[in-house]
CSV table of C-alpha atoms in Angstrom, one decimal:
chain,number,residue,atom,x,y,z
A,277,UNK,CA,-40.5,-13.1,84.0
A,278,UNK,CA,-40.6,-16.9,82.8
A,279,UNK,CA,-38.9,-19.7,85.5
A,280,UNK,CA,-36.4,-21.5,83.9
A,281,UNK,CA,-35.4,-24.6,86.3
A,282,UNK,CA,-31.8,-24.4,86.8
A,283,UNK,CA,-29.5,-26.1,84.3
A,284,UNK,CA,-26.6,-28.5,86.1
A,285,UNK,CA,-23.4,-28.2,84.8
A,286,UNK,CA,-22.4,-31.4,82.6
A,287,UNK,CA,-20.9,-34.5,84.5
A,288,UNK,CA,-17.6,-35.2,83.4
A,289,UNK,CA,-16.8,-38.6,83.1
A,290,UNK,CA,-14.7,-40.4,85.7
A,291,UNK,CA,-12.1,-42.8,86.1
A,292,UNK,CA,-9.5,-44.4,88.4
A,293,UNK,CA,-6.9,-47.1,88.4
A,294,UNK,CA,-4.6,-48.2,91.0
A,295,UNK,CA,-1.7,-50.0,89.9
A,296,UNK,CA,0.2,-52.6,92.1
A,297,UNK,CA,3.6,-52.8,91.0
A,298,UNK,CA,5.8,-50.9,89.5
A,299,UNK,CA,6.0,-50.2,85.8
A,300,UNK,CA,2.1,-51.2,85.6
A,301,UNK,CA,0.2,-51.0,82.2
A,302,UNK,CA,-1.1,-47.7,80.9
A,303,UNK,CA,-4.3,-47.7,81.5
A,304,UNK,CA,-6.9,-45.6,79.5
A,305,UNK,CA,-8.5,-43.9,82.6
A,306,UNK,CA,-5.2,-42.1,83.1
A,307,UNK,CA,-5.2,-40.5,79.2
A,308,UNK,CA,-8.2,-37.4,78.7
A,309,UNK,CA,-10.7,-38.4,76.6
A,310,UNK,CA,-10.6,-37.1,72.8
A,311,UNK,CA,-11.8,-33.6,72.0
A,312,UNK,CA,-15.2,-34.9,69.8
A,313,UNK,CA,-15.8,-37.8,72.8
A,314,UNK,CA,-15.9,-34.9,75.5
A,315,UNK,CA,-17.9,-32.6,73.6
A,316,UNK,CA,-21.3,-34.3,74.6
A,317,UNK,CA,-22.3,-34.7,78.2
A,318,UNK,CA,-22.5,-37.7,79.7
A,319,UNK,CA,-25.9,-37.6,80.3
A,320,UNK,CA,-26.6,-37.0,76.3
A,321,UNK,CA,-25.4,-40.4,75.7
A,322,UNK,CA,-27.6,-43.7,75.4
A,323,UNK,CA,-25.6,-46.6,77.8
A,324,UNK,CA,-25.1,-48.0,74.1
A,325,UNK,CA,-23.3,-45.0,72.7
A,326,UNK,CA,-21.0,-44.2,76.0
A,327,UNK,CA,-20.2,-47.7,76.3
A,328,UNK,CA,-19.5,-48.3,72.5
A,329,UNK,CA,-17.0,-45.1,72.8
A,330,UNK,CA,-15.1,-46.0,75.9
A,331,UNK,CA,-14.4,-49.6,74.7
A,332,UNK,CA,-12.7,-48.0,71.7
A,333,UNK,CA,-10.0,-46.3,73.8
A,334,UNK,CA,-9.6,-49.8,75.8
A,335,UNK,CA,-9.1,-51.3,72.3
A,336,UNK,CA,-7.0,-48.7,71.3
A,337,UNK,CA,-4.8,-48.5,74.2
A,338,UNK,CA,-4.8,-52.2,74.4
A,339,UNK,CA,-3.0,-52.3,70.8
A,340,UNK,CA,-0.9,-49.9,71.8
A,341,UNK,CA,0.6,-52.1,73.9
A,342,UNK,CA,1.2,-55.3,71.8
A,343,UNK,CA,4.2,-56.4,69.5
A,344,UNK,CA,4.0,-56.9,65.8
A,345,UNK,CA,3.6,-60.4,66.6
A,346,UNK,CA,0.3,-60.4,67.8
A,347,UNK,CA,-3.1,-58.8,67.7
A,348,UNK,CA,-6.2,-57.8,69.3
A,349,UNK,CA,-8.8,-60.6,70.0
A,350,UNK,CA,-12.0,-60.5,72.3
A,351,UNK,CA,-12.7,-63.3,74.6
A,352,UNK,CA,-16.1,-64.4,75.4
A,353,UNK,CA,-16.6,-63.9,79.6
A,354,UNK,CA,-19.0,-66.4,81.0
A,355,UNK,CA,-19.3,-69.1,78.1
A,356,UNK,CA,-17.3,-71.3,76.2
A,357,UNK,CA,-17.6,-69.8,72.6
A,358,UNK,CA,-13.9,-68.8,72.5
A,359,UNK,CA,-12.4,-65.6,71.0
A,360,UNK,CA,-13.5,-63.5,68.2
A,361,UNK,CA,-10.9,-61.5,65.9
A,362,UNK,CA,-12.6,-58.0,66.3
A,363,UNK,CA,-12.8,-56.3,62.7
A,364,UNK,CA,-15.7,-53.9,64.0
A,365,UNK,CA,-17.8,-52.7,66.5
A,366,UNK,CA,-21.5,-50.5,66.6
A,367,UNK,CA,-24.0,-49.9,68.7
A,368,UNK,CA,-28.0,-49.3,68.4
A,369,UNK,CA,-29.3,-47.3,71.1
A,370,UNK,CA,-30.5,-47.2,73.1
A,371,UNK,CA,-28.6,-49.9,74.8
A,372,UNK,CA,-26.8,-53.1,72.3
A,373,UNK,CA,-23.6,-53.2,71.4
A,374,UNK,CA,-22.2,-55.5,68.2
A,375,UNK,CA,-18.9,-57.3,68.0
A,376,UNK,CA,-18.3,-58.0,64.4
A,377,UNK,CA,-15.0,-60.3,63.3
A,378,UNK,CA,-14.3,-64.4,63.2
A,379,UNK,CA,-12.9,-66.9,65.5
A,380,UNK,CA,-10.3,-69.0,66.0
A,381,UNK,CA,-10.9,-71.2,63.1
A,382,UNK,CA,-11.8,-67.9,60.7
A,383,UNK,CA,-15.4,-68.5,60.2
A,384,UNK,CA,-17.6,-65.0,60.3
A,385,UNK,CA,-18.6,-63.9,63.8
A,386,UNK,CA,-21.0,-61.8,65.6
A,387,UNK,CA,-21.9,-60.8,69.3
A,388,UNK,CA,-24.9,-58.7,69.7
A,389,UNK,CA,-25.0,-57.7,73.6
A,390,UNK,CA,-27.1,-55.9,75.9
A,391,UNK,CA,-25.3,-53.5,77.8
A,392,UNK,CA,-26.0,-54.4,81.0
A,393,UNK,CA,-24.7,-57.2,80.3
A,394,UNK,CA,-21.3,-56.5,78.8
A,395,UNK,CA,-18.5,-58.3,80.1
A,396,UNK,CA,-15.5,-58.3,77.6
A,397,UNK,CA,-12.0,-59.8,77.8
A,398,UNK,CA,-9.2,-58.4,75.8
A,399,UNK,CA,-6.7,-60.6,74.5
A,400,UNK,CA,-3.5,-60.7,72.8
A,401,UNK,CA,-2.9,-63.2,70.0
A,402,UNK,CA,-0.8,-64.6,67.7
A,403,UNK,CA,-0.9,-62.8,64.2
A,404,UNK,CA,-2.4,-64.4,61.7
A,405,UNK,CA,0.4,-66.7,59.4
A,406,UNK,CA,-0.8,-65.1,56.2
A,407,UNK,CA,-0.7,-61.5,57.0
A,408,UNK,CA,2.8,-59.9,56.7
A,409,UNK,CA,1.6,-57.5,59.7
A,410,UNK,CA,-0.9,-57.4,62.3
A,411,UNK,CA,-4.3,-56.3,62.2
A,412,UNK,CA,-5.0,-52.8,64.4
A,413,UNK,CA,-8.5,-51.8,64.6
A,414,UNK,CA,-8.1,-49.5,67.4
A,415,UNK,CA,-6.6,-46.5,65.5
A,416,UNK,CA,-9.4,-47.0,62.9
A,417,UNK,CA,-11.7,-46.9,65.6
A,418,UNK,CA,-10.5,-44.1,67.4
A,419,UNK,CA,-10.3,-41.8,64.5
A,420,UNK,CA,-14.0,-42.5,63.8
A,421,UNK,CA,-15.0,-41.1,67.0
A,422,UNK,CA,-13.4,-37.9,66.0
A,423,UNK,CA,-15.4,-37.8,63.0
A,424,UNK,CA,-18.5,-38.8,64.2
């Protein structure tokens, strides 16, 4: 008879958001996570890959929100390097994300961040003048996941 050590059942991810008003924002931690995200424990994941996957759904549901008039933008937290249009996004594991897009002024930008150190602001911003409609990266994003 061989001793197996006892397999735990996978973690399931968790999440929880109070909201303080009425009519709040809809918050990614209240929708299920896609099918393909789900499939693989938690504990399968590098900090890179799991935090690379959940910032897509913020993204996501972030655009989701927003009028034609504007698109998604990340601010830098903590520094004074402004915003970056995000185009793209990848991570190497185990544990560095990449921001890939341009700033305010259009010129080619790139954040390479630890994840422990990963602090990112969201923001909405104006369109840019020469594009008829605005740029959403978050449904891109989100159907790569699924095929991944």
């Amino acid at each position: 008879m061989t001793n197996k050590p006892e397999q735990k059942p996978a973690r399931k991810p968790r999440g929880k958001t109070v909201n303080c008003g009425e009519g709040g924002p809809v918050v990614v931690e209240d929708h299920t996570l896609p099918e393909k995200v789900a499939q693989t424990p938690v504990e399968q994941k590098s900090p890179a890959q799991w935090a690379y996957e959940r910032l897509i759904l913020y993204i996501k549901n972030f655009e989701e929100q927003l009028d034609n008039e504007h698109e998604i933008a990340m601010g830098f937290v903590g520094g004074d390097a402004g915003v970056l249009r995000i185009e793209g996004i990848g991570f190497f594991d185990p544990d560095v994300l990449t921001f890939y897009g341009s700033d305010g002024e259009g010129s080619k930008t790139q954040l390479i961040q630890h994840v422990s150190q990963l602090s990112v602001m969201l923001r909405a911003l104006p369109k840019q003048a020469d594009h008829v409609e605005p740029n959403r990266i978050g449904f891109r994003l989100a159907a790569q996941l699924e095929e991944d």
